[in-house]
Every structure is written in C-alpha cells, then in structure tokens.
Amino acid sequence: MCASERLTGFRKTCLRSDEEPKNDQVYTMYHGTTLEAAQQIISYGFMPSNSGMLGKGVYVSRDEDKAASYPLEEEDRRHQVILELRVNAGRVKKIDYQGHPLQKTWHKRGYDTAWVPPGCGMVASEREEDCVWDPNRIQVIDVVKAPKKSLIYSFFRICQGRLLIQ
C-alpha cells in the first residue's frame, strides 16, 4: 500500500480500458497466467519479464478479457488463472504506435507505467495493455478464475488471512 492510499480522501479508481489513466492513481487490473505461475506470484510477488513490446516490466490490463487470452499456449489454458490486481500506476506514459521513441525506454524517463490504448495497432487483439516497471506497485487482491480442482483460491485466501493476522 502506498502512502496516498492511507489518506482519508483516498478512493479506488475504476477505469474502463478505453479511458486514459491519470498519474498517481490506483487501478483494478488483471493478469492471466498458468496455475503454477499464479502460485509463485501469490507466494513471492511478480517477477518482471525481461523483454516484451514495452520492454522490461510486468504486463497487466484493465481489460479482463485481455487477461483471459493468457497463457498463449492452448495446452496451458486448462490450467489458466486470472488474477485481479490493485495497481498503483504512478507516472503513466501513453505509447500508441510502433516505433514510439519511448516504447522501450519509458522508465528511464521517470515513468512507472507504460499504457497502450485499445485500437491503436500496437496489440494484435486491439485491447488495452499496461507494463508496470516495479512489481511492488502491484498487489494481488483476488483470484477471478482458476481450474475447478485447484486449491489456488483457498491458498490465496489462507495467505491473505495470514497477512491480516500479522
């Protein structure tokens, strides 16, 4: 939780995927992954990918359907988990075309999150996507979808309970 979230007037901001994010706001976002990776994320936090369309960072989306398209491999979809996240976006840079001068260097210019708006031609699905540099800006708040016979939802609740007790 960041300092601004502790202020009396703080309110969680829900934003449609086609609305431009504002700096220093906390948004609900989603991340689709495998069961095994979700267990690691819940236990140890996110690990930034070293490469991608926007460079190094954790790739998330405000569009739950976008998150539902991951993992990409069809055989991994049987073990799909969608995590609901609370993301402190910090300073946001809009990247809306291929070859943007800050496409992979936005963090070096002081931005915390890179935002690709939907329908701009950057993503094959035409859906919104975000890349968050610092995984400490991301908190898992719920498991939206998990394989029926997995224990990840219960595992998540147990972990959350431990955090509340401490």
mmCIF file of C-alpha atoms in Angstrom:
data_model
loop_
_atom_site.group_PDB
_atom_site.id
_atom_site.type_symbol
_atom_site.label_atom_id
_atom_site.label_comp_id
_atom_site.label_asym_id
_atom_site.label_seq_id
_atom_site.Cartn_x
_atom_site.Cartn_y
_atom_site.Cartn_z
ATOM 1 C CA MET A 1 0.000 0.000 0.000
ATOM 2 C CA CYS A 2 1.417 3.382 -0.953
ATOM 3 C CA ALA A 3 1.221 6.493 1.228
ATOM 4 C CA SER A 4 -1.550 8.079 -0.876
ATOM 5 C CA GLU A 5 -3.776 5.033 -0.231
ATOM 6 C CA ARG A 6 -3.687 5.761 3.509
ATOM 7 C CA LEU A 7 -5.023 9.296 3.116
ATOM 8 C CA THR A 8 -8.565 9.991 4.343
ATOM 9 C CA GLY A 9 -9.879 11.041 0.921
ATOM 10 C CA PHE A 10 -8.428 8.061 -0.970
ATOM 11 C CA ARG A 11 -10.810 6.182 -3.262
ATOM 12 C CA LYS A 12 -10.056 3.234 -5.524
ATOM 13 C CA THR A 13 -10.387 4.309 -9.145
ATOM 14 C CA CYS A 14 -12.142 2.035 -11.627
ATOM 15 C CA LEU A 15 -11.444 2.953 -15.212
ATOM 16 C CA ARG A 16 -12.717 1.442 -18.451
ATOM 17 C CA SER A 17 -9.975 0.076 -20.661
ATOM 18 C CA ASP A 18 -10.552 2.820 -23.260
ATOM 19 C CA GLU A 19 -10.154 5.667 -20.747
ATOM 20 C CA GLU A 20 -6.733 7.271 -20.406
ATOM 21 C CA PRO A 21 -5.210 6.610 -16.979
ATOM 22 C CA LYS A 22 -4.162 9.515 -14.795
ATOM 23 C CA ASN A 23 -0.895 9.765 -12.902
ATOM 24 C CA ASP A 24 -0.669 8.577 -9.291
ATOM 25 C CA GLN A 25 -3.921 6.614 -9.303
ATOM 26 C CA VAL A 26 -4.641 3.080 -8.139
ATOM 27 C CA TYR A 27 -6.499 0.936 -10.675
ATOM 28 C CA THR A 28 -8.031 -2.517 -10.777
ATOM 29 C CA MET A 29 -6.233 -4.587 -13.409
ATOM 30 C CA TYR A 30 -5.919 -8.247 -14.370
ATOM 31 C CA HIS A 31 -3.190 -10.752 -15.194
ATOM 32 C CA GLY A 32 -3.726 -14.088 -16.938
ATOM 33 C CA THR A 33 -1.212 -16.852 -16.331
ATOM 34 C CA THR A 34 -0.785 -20.546 -15.546
ATOM 35 C CA LEU A 35 -1.684 -22.185 -12.251
ATOM 36 C CA GLU A 36 1.976 -22.793 -11.427
ATOM 37 C CA ALA A 37 2.959 -19.188 -12.165
ATOM 38 C CA ALA A 38 -0.030 -17.856 -10.182
ATOM 39 C CA GLN A 39 1.084 -19.825 -7.131
ATOM 40 C CA GLN A 40 4.551 -18.266 -7.431
ATOM 41 C CA ILE A 41 3.083 -14.774 -7.875
ATOM 42 C CA ILE A 42 0.835 -15.127 -4.830
ATOM 43 C CA SER A 43 3.678 -16.509 -2.713
ATOM 44 C CA TYR A 44 6.574 -14.312 -3.827
ATOM 45 C CA GLY A 45 5.179 -11.457 -5.927
ATOM 46 C CA PHE A 46 5.544 -10.661 -9.597
ATOM 47 C CA MET A 47 8.826 -11.045 -11.453
ATOM 48 C CA PRO A 48 9.166 -8.583 -14.346
ATOM 49 C CA SER A 49 9.622 -10.074 -17.789
ATOM 50 C CA ASN A 50 12.918 -9.044 -19.339
ATOM 51 C CA SER A 51 11.506 -8.288 -22.747
ATOM 52 C CA GLY A 52 8.273 -7.537 -24.499
ATOM 53 C CA MET A 53 6.605 -4.930 -26.659
ATOM 54 C CA LEU A 54 7.247 -2.259 -23.996
ATOM 55 C CA GLY A 55 10.493 -3.671 -22.643
ATOM 56 C CA LYS A 56 11.085 -4.905 -19.116
ATOM 57 C CA GLY A 57 8.176 -4.944 -16.671
ATOM 58 C CA VAL A 58 5.034 -6.733 -15.523
ATOM 59 C CA TYR A 59 2.345 -6.865 -18.215
ATOM 60 C CA VAL A 60 -1.232 -6.342 -16.994
ATOM 61 C CA SER A 61 -4.514 -4.990 -18.358
ATOM 62 C CA ARG A 62 -7.649 -3.231 -17.159
ATOM 63 C CA ASP A 63 -9.476 -5.452 -19.670
ATOM 64 C CA GLU A 64 -10.290 -8.793 -18.038
ATOM 65 C CA ASP A 65 -10.883 -10.319 -21.497
ATOM 66 C CA LYS A 66 -7.324 -9.380 -22.479
ATOM 67 C CA ALA A 67 -6.018 -11.195 -19.384
ATOM 68 C CA ALA A 68 -8.225 -14.169 -20.298
ATOM 69 C CA SER A 69 -6.234 -14.608 -23.519
ATOM 70 C CA TYR A 70 -3.210 -15.744 -21.465
ATOM 71 C CA PRO A 71 -1.420 -18.081 -21.271
ATOM 72 C CA LEU A 72 -0.980 -18.106 -25.036
ATOM 73 C CA GLU A 73 -0.369 -21.855 -25.422
ATOM 74 C CA GLU A 74 -3.626 -23.780 -25.817
ATOM 75 C CA GLU A 75 -2.490 -26.709 -23.620
ATOM 76 C CA ASP A 76 -1.760 -24.266 -20.766
ATOM 77 C CA ARG A 77 -5.304 -22.869 -20.900
ATOM 78 C CA ARG A 78 -6.588 -25.868 -18.916
ATOM 79 C CA HIS A 79 -4.530 -24.503 -16.022
ATOM 80 C CA GLN A 80 -5.417 -20.843 -16.577
ATOM 81 C CA VAL A 81 -5.667 -18.455 -13.651
ATOM 82 C CA ILE A 82 -6.808 -14.843 -13.855
ATOM 83 C CA LEU A 83 -5.649 -12.634 -11.008
ATOM 84 C CA GLU A 84 -7.364 -9.401 -10.023
ATOM 85 C CA LEU A 85 -4.829 -6.764 -9.057
ATOM 86 C CA ARG A 86 -4.575 -3.403 -7.385
ATOM 87 C CA VAL A 87 -2.004 -1.381 -9.328
ATOM 88 C CA ASN A 88 -0.540 1.941 -8.239
ATOM 89 C CA ALA A 89 0.149 3.279 -11.737
ATOM 90 C CA GLY A 90 2.428 6.124 -10.630
ATOM 91 C CA ARG A 91 3.532 8.269 -13.559
ATOM 92 C CA VAL A 92 1.977 6.909 -16.789
ATOM 93 C CA LYS A 93 3.300 7.214 -20.358
ATOM 94 C CA LYS A 94 0.968 6.615 -23.306
ATOM 95 C CA ILE A 95 2.614 4.534 -26.052
ATOM 96 C CA ASP A 96 0.227 4.470 -29.008
ATOM 97 C CA TYR A 97 2.246 3.495 -32.078
ATOM 98 C CA GLN A 98 5.008 1.083 -33.061
ATOM 99 C CA GLY A 99 8.402 2.747 -33.018
ATOM 100 C CA HIS A 100 7.397 5.329 -30.390
ATOM 101 C CA PRO A 101 10.644 6.960 -29.173
ATOM 102 C CA LEU A 102 9.960 5.832 -25.576
ATOM 103 C CA GLN A 103 8.478 2.419 -26.453
ATOM 104 C CA LYS A 104 11.139 0.508 -24.516
ATOM 105 C CA THR A 105 12.817 3.343 -22.578
ATOM 106 C CA TRP A 106 9.843 4.990 -20.830
ATOM 107 C CA HIS A 107 11.146 4.004 -17.390
ATOM 108 C CA LYS A 108 14.463 5.771 -17.974
ATOM 109 C CA ARG A 109 12.450 8.989 -18.402
ATOM 110 C CA GLY A 110 10.825 8.668 -14.979
ATOM 111 C CA TYR A 111 7.616 6.831 -15.885
ATOM 112 C CA ASP A 112 6.314 3.979 -13.717
ATOM 113 C CA THR A 113 3.785 2.518 -16.161
ATOM 114 C CA ALA A 114 3.520 2.410 -19.941
ATOM 115 C CA TRP A 115 -0.041 2.331 -21.312
ATOM 116 C CA VAL A 116 -1.055 1.055 -24.742
ATOM 117 C CA PRO A 117 -4.618 2.209 -25.517
ATOM 118 C CA PRO A 118 -7.034 -0.159 -27.251
ATOM 119 C CA GLY A 119 -7.365 0.026 -31.015
ATOM 120 C CA CYS A 120 -4.062 1.800 -31.683
ATOM 121 C CA GLY A 121 -2.499 -1.051 -33.677
ATOM 122 C CA MET A 122 0.169 -1.952 -31.113
ATOM 123 C CA VAL A 123 -1.505 -5.168 -29.910
ATOM 124 C CA ALA A 124 -2.914 -7.848 -32.248
ATOM 125 C CA SER A 125 -6.047 -8.181 -30.082
ATOM 126 C CA GLU A 126 -6.557 -4.373 -30.230
ATOM 127 C CA ARG A 127 -7.064 -4.455 -26.448
ATOM 128 C CA GLU A 128 -5.578 -2.190 -23.778
ATOM 129 C CA GLU A 129 -2.303 -3.228 -22.153
ATOM 130 C CA ASP A 130 -0.073 -1.813 -19.425
ATOM 131 C CA CYS A 131 3.509 -2.505 -18.419
ATOM 132 C CA VAL A 132 4.444 -1.721 -14.811
ATOM 133 C CA TRP A 133 8.166 -1.319 -14.128
ATOM 134 C CA ASP A 134 8.215 -2.004 -10.372
ATOM 135 C CA PRO A 135 6.357 -5.156 -9.269
ATOM 136 C CA ASN A 136 5.990 -3.624 -5.786
ATOM 137 C CA ARG A 137 3.329 -1.358 -7.299
ATOM 138 C CA ILE A 138 1.132 -4.429 -7.875
ATOM 139 C CA GLN A 139 -0.897 -6.296 -5.260
ATOM 140 C CA VAL A 140 -2.978 -9.418 -5.940
ATOM 141 C CA ILE A 141 -6.425 -8.836 -4.442
ATOM 142 C CA ASP A 142 -8.404 -11.792 -5.784
ATOM 143 C CA VAL A 143 -8.401 -14.893 -7.959
ATOM 144 C CA VAL A 144 -11.027 -14.299 -10.653
ATOM 145 C CA LYS A 145 -10.653 -17.653 -12.408
ATOM 146 C CA ALA A 146 -8.820 -20.872 -11.564
ATOM 147 C CA PRO A 147 -9.065 -24.538 -12.612
ATOM 148 C CA LYS A 148 -12.007 -26.193 -10.864
ATOM 149 C CA LYS A 149 -9.998 -28.775 -8.965
ATOM 150 C CA SER A 150 -7.144 -26.490 -7.966
ATOM 151 C CA LEU A 151 -6.649 -25.203 -4.465
ATOM 152 C CA ILE A 152 -5.278 -21.832 -5.525
ATOM 153 C CA TYR A 153 -8.367 -19.894 -4.440
ATOM 154 C CA SER A 154 -8.194 -21.433 -0.959
ATOM 155 C CA PHE A 155 -4.416 -20.986 -0.950
ATOM 156 C CA PHE A 156 -4.871 -17.300 -1.785
ATOM 157 C CA ARG A 157 -7.446 -16.842 0.993
ATOM 158 C CA ILE A 158 -5.160 -18.549 3.530
ATOM 159 C CA CYS A 159 -2.273 -16.281 2.522
ATOM 160 C CA GLN A 160 -4.499 -13.211 2.783
ATOM 161 C CA GLY A 161 -5.662 -14.357 6.217
ATOM 162 C CA ARG A 162 -2.069 -14.629 7.386
ATOM 163 C CA LEU A 163 -1.417 -11.098 6.196
ATOM 164 C CA LEU A 164 -4.463 -9.831 8.090
ATOM 165 C CA ILE A 165 -3.460 -11.601 11.309
ATOM 166 C CA GLN A 166 0.135 -10.350 11.380
#
